[in-house]
XYZ file of N, CA, C and O in Angstrom:
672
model
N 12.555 -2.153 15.747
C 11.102 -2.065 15.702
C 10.550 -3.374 16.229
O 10.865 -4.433 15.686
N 9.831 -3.337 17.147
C 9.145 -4.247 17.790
C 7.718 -5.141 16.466
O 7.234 -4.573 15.487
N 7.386 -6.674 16.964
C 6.944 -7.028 16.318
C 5.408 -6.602 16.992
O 5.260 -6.726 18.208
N 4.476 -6.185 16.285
C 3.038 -5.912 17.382
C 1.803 -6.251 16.353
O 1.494 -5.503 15.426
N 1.209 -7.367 16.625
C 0.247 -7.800 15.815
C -1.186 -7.628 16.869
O -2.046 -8.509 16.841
N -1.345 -6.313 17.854
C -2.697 -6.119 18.479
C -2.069 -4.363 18.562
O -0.968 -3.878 18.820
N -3.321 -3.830 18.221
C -3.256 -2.330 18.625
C -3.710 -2.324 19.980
O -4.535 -3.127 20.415
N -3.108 -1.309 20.721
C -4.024 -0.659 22.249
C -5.646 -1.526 22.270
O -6.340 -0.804 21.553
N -6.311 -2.411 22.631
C -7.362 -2.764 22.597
C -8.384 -2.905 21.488
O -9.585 -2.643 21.410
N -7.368 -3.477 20.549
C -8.073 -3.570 19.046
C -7.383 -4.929 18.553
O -6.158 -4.866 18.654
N -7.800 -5.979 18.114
C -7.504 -6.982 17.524
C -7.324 -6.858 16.240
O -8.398 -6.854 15.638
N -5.976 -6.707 15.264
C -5.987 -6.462 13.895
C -5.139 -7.960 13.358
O -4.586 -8.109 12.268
N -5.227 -8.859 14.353
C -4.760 -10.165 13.618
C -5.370 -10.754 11.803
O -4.770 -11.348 10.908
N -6.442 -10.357 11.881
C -7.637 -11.133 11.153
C -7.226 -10.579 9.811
O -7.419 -11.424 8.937
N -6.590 -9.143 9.219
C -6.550 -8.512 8.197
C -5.233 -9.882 6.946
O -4.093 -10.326 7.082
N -5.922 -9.965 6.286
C -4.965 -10.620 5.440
C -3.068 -10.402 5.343
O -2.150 -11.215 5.233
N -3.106 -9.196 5.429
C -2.010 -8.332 5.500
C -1.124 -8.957 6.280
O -0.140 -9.684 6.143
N -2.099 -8.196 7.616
C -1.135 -8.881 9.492
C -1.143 -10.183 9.353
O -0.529 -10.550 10.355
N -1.400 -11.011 8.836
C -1.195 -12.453 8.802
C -0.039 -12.658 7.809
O 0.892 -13.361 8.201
N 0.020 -12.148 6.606
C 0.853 -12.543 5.773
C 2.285 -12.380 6.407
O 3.232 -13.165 6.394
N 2.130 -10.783 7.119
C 3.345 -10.121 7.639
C 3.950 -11.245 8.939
O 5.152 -11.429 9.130
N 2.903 -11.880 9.702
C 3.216 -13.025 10.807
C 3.814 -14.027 10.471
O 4.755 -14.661 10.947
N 3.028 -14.145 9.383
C 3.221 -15.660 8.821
C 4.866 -15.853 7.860
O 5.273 -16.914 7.386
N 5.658 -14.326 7.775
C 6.903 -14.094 7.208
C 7.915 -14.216 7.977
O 9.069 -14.543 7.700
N 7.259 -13.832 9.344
C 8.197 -13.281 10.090
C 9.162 -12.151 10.410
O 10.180 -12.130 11.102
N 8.496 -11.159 9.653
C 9.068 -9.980 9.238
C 9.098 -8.751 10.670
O 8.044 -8.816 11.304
N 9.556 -8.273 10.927
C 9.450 -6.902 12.172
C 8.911 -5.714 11.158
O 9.373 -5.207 10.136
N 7.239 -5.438 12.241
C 6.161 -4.667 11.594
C 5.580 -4.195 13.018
O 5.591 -4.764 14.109
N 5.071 -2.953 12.615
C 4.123 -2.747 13.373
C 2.859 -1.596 12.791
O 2.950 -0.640 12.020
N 1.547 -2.245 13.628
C 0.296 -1.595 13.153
C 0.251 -0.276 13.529
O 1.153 0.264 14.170
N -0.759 0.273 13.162
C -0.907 1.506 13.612
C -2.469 1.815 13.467
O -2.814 1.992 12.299
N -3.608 1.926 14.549
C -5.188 1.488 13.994
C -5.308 3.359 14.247
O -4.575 3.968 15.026
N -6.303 3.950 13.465
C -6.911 5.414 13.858
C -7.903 5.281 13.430
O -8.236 4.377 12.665
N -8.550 6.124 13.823
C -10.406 6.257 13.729
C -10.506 6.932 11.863
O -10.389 8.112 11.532
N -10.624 6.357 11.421
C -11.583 6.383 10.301
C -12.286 7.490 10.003
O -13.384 7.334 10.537
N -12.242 8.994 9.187
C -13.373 10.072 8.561
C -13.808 9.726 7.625
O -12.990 9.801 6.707
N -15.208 9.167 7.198
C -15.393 8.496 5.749
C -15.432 9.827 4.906
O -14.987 9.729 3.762
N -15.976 11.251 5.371
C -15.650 12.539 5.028
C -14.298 12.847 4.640
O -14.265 14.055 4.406
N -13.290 12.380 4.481
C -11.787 13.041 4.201
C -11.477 12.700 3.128
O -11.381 11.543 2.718
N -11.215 14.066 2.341
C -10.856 13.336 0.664
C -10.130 12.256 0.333
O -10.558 11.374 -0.411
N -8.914 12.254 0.897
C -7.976 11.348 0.828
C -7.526 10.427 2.416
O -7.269 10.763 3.572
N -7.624 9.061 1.616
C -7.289 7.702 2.264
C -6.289 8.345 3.170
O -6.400 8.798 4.309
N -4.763 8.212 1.914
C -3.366 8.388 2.926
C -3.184 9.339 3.593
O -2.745 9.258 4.740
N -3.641 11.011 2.712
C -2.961 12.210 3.825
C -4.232 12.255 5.188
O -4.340 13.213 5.954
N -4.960 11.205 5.236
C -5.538 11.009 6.181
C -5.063 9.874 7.391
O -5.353 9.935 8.586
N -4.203 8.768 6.664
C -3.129 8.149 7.731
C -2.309 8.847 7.927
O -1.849 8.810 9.068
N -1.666 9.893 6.880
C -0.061 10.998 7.411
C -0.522 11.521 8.355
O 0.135 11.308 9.374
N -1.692 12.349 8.530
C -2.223 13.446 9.657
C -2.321 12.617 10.969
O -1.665 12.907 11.970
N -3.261 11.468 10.897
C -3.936 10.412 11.941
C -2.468 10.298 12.808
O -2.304 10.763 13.936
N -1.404 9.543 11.982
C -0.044 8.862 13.039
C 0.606 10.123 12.982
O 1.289 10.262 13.997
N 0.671 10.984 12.310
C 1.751 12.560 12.701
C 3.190 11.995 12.016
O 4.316 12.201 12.468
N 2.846 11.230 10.806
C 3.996 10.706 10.042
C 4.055 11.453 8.776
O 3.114 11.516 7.985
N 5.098 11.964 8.632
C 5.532 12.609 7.207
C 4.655 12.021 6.041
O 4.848 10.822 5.838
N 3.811 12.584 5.311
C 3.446 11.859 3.789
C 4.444 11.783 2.863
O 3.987 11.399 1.786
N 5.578 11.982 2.835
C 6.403 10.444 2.512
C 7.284 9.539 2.750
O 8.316 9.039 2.304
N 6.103 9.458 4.103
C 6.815 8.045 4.311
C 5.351 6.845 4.674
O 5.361 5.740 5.217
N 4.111 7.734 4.046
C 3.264 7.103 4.080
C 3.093 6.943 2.587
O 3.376 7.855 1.810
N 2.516 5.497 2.107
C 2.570 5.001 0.899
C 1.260 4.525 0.241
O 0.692 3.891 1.131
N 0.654 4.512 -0.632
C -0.837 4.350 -1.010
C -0.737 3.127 -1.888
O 0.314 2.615 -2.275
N -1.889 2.748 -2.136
C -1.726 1.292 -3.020
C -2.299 1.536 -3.886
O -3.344 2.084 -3.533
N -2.176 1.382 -5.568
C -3.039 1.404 -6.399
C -2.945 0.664 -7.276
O -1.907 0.071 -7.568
N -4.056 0.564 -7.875
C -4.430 -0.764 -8.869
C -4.544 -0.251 -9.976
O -5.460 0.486 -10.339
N -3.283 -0.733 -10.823
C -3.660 0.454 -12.578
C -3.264 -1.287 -13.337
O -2.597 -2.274 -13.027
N -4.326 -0.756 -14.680
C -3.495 -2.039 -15.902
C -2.751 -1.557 -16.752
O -2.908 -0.508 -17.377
N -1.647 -2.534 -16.830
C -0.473 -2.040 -17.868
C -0.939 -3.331 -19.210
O -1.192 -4.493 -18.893
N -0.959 -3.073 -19.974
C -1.391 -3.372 -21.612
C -1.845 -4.733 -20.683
O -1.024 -5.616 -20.434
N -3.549 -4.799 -20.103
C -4.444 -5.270 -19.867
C -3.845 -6.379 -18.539
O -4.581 -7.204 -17.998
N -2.863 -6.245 -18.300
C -2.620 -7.195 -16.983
C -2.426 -5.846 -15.708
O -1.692 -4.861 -15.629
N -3.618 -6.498 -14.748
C -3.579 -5.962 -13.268
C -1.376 -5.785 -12.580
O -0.417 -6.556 -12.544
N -1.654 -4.182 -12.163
C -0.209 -4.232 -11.222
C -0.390 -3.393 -10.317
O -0.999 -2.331 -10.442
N 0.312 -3.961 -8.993
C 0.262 -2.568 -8.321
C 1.377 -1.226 -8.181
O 2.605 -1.277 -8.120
N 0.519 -0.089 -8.157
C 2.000 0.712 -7.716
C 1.739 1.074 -6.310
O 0.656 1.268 -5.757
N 2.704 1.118 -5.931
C 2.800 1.892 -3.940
C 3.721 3.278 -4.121
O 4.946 3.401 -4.091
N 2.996 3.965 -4.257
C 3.674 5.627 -3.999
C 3.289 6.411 -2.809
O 2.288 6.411 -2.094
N 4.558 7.178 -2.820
C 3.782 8.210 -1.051
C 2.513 9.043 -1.854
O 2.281 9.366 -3.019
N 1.792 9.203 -0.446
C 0.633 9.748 -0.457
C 1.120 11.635 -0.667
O 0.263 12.518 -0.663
N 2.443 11.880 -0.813
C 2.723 13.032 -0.720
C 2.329 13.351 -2.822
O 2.100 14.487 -3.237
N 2.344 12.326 -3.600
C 2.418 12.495 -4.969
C 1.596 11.694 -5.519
O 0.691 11.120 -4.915
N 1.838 11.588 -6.701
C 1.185 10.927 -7.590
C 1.535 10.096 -8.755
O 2.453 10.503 -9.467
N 0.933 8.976 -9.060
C 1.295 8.042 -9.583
C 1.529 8.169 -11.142
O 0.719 8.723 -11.886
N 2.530 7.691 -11.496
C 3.135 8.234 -13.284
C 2.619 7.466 -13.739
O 3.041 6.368 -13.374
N 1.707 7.417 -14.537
C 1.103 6.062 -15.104
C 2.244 5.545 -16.452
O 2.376 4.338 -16.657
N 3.002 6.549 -17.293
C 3.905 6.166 -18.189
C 5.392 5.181 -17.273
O 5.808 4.036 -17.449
N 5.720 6.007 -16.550
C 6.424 5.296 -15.369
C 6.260 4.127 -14.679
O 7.114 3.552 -14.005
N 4.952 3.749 -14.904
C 4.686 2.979 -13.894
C 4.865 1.073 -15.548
O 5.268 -0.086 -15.649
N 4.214 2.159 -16.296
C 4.096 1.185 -17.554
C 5.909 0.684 -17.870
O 6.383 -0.450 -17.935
N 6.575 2.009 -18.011
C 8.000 1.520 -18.303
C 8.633 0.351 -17.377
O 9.364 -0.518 -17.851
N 8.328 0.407 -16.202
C 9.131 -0.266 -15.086
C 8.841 -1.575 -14.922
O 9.447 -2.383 -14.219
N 7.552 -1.816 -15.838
C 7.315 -3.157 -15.751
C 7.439 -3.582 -17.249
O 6.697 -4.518 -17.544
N 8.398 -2.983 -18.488
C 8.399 -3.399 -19.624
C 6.969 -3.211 -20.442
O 6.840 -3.644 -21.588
N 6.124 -2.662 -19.880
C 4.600 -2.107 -20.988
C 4.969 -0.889 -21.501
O 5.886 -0.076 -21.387
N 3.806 -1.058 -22.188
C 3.270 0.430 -22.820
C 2.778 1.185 -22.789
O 3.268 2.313 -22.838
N 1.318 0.876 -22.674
C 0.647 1.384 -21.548
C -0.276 1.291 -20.140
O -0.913 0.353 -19.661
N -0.104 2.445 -19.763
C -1.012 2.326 -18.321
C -2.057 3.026 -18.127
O -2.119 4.218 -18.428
N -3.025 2.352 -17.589
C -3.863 2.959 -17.316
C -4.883 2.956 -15.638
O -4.898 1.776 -15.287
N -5.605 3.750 -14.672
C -6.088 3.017 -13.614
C -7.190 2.132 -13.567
O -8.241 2.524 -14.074
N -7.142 1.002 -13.046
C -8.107 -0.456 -13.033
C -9.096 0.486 -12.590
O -9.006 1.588 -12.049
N -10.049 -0.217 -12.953
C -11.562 -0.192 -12.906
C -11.844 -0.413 -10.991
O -11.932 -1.597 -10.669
N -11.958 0.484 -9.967
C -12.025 0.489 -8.680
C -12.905 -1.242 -8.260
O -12.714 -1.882 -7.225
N -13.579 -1.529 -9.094
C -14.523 -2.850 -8.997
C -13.867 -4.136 -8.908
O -13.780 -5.048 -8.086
N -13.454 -3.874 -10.023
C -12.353 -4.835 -10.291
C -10.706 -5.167 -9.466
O -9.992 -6.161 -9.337
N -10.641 -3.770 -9.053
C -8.994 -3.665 -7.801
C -9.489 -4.663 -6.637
O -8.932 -5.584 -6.038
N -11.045 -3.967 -6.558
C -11.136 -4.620 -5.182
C -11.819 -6.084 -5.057
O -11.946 -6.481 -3.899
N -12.231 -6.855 -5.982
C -12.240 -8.221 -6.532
C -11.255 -8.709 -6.750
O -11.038 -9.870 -6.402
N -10.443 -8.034 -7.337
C -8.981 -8.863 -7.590
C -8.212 -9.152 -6.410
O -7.739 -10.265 -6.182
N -8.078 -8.094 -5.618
C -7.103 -7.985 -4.193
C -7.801 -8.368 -3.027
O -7.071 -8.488 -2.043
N -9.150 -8.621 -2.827
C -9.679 -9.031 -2.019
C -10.275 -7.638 -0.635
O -10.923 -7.843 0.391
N -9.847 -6.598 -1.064
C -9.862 -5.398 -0.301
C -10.684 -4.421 -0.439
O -11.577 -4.755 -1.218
N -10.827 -3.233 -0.004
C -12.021 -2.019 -0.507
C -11.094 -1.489 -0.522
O -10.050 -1.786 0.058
N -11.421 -0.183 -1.516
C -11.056 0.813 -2.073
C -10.669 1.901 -0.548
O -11.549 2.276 0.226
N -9.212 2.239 -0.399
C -8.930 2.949 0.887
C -8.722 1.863 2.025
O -9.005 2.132 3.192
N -8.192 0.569 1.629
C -7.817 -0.302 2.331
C -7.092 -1.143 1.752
O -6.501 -1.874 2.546
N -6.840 -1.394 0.402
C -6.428 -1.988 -0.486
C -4.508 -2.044 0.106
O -3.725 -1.098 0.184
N -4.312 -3.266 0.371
C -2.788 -3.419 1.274
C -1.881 -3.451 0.134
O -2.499 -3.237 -0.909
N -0.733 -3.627 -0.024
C 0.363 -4.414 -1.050
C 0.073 -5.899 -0.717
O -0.128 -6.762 -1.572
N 0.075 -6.063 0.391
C 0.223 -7.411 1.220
C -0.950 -8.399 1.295
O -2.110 -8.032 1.483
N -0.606 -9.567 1.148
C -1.849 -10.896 1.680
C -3.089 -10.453 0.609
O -4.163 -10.806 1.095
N -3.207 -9.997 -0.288
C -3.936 -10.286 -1.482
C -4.589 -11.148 -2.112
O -3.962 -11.986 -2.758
N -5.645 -11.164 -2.096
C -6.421 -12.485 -2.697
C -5.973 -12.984 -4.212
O -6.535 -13.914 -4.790
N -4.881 -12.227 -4.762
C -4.553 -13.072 -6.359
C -3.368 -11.994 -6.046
O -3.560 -10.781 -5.975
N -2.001 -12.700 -5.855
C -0.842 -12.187 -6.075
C -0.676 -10.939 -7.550
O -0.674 -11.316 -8.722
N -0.569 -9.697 -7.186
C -0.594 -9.059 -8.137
C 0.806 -8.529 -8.874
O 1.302 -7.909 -7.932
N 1.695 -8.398 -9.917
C 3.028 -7.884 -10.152
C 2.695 -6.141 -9.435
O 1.838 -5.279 -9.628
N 3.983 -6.292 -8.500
C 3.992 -5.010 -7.774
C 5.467 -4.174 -8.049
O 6.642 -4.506 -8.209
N 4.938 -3.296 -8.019
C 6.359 -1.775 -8.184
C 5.772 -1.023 -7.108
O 4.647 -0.698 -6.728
N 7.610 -0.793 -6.581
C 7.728 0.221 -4.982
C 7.974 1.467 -5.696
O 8.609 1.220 -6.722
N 7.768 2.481 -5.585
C 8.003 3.799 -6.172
C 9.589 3.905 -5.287
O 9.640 3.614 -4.092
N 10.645 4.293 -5.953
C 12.152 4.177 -5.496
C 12.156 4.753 -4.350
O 12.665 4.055 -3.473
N 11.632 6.168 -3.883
C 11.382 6.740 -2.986
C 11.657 6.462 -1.552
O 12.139 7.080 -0.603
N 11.137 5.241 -1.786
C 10.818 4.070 -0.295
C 12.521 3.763 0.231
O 12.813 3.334 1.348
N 13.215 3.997 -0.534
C 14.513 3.588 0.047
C 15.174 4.364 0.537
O 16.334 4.148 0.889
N 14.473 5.603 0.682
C 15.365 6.849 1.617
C 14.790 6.449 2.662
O 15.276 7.236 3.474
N 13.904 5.608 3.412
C 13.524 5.512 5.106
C 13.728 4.526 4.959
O 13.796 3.732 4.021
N 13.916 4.550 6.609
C 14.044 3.366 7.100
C 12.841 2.126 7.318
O 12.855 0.930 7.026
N 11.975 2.856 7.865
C 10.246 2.198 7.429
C 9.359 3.091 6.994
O 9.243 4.209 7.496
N 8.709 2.684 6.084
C 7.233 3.245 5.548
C 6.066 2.608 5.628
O 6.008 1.380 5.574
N 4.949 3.420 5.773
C 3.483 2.631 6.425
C 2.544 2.487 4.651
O 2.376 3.272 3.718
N 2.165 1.145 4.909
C 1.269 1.096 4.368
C 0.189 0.836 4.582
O -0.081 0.964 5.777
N -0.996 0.359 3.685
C -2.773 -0.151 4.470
C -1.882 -1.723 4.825
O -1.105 -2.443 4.200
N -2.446 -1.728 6.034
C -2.929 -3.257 6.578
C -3.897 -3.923 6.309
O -3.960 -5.033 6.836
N -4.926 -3.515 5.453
C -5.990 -4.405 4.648
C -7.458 -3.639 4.931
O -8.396 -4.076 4.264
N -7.766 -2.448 5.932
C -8.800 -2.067 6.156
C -8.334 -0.419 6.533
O -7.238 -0.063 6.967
N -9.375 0.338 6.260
C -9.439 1.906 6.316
C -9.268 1.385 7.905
O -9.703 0.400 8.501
N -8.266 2.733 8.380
C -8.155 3.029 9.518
C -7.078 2.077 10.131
O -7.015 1.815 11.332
N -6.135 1.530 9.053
C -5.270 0.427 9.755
C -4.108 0.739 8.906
O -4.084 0.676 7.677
N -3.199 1.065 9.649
C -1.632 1.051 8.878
C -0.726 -0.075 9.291
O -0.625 -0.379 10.480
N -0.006 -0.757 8.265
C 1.115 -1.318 8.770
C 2.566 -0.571 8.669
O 2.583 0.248 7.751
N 3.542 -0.648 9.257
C 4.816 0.112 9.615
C 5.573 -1.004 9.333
O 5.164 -1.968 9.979
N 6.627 -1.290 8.541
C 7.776 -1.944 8.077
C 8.908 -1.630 6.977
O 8.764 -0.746 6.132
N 9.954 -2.378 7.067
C 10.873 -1.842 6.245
C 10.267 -2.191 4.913
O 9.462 -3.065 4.590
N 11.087 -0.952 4.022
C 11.024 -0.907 2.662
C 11.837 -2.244 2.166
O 11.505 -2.867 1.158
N 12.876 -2.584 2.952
C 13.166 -3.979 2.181
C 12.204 -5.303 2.307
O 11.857 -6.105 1.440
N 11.964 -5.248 3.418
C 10.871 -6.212 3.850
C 9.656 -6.091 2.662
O 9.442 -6.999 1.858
N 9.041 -5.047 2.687
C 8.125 -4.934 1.316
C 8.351 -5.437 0.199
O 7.545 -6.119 -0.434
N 9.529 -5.130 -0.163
C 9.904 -5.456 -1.380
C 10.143 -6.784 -2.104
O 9.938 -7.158 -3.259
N 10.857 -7.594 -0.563
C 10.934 -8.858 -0.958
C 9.705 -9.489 -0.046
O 10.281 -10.502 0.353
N 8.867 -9.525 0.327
C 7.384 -10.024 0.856
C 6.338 -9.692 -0.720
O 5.158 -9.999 -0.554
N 6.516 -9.398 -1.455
C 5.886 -8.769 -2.594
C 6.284 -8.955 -4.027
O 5.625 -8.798 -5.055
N 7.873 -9.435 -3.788
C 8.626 -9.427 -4.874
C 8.553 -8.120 -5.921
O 8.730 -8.307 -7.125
N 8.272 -6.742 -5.366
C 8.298 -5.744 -5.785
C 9.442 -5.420 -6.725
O 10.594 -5.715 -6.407
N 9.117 -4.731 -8.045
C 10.345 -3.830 -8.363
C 10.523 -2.686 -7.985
O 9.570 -1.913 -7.892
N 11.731 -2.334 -7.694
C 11.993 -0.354 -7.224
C 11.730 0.400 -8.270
O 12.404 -0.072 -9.185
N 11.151 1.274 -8.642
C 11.442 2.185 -9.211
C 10.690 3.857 -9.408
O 9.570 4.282 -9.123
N 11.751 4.421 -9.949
C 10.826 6.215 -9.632
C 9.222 5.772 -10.234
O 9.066 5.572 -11.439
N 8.562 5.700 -9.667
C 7.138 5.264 -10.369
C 5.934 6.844 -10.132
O 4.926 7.257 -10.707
N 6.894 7.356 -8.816
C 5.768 8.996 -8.240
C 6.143 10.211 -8.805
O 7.272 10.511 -9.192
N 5.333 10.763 -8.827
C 5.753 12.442 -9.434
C 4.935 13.248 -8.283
O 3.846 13.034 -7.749
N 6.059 14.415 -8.100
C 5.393 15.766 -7.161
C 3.998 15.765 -7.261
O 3.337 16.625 -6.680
């Protein structure tokens, strides 16, 4: 996989994300599509946009486990276990952050919200999933922007834990 920090005539250097990912040195690549602010959903709206399987496209979300911010990254094909998500990080419970607060904390909007380059390092869990491909896309920091990289690369750019965190 080639390293590509410019889409076809689009500059996506600037996203916190693509910088963090530069600044690692990691092999990534973007992926920019036009934006429906009409489409229910963020991700099965990047799966459709690149013609990439939803799961191997991955969503970001901001839930609190017994009152500390974490993220989970699950494919956009499922949904996030909130008991699962609590076990894997040693809590109890989970619950989803306050959308206000995700996007104050991470520095991002809601449907852009990256794993990556985060304005307050958040404890992150990869839903296990991620380790059957070879790369999976996540947000690059803005609606309409995917990044493409390995699941190991994520993991250790993030210090992620693996685990089953998605349900059907």
């Amino acid at each position: 996989m080639a390293k590509k920090t410019k889409q076809a005539g689009a500059s996506v250097a600037g996203t916190p994300a693509v910088v963090a990912l530069a600044a690692a040195g990691v092999e990534f690549r973007t992926h920019a599509y036009e934006h429906d602010p009409a489409h229910p959903s963020y991700g099965e709206e990047a799966a459709q946009a690149l013609g990439v399987s939803p799961e191997r496209v991955f969503k970001t979300l901001v839930a609190e486990v017994d009152g500390q911010l974490t993220v989970a990254v699950v494919p956009v094909a499922g949904s996030l276990d909130l008991k699962a998500l609590a076990a894997a990080v040693g809590g109890k419970r989970a619950a989803m952050a306050d959308p206000a607060l995700a996007e104050r904390t991470t520095g991002y909007v809601r449907g852009g919200i990256s794993p990556l380059g985060q304005r307050k390092r958040l404890r992150t869990v990869l839903d296990a999933s991620a380790s059957a491909h070879a790369t999976i896309c996540v947000s690059a920091g803005r609606r309409g922007l995917e990044v493409e990289l390995s699941p190991t690369s994520l993991t250790t750019l993030t210090a992620a834990t693996l685990a089953p965190i998605a349900r059907p």
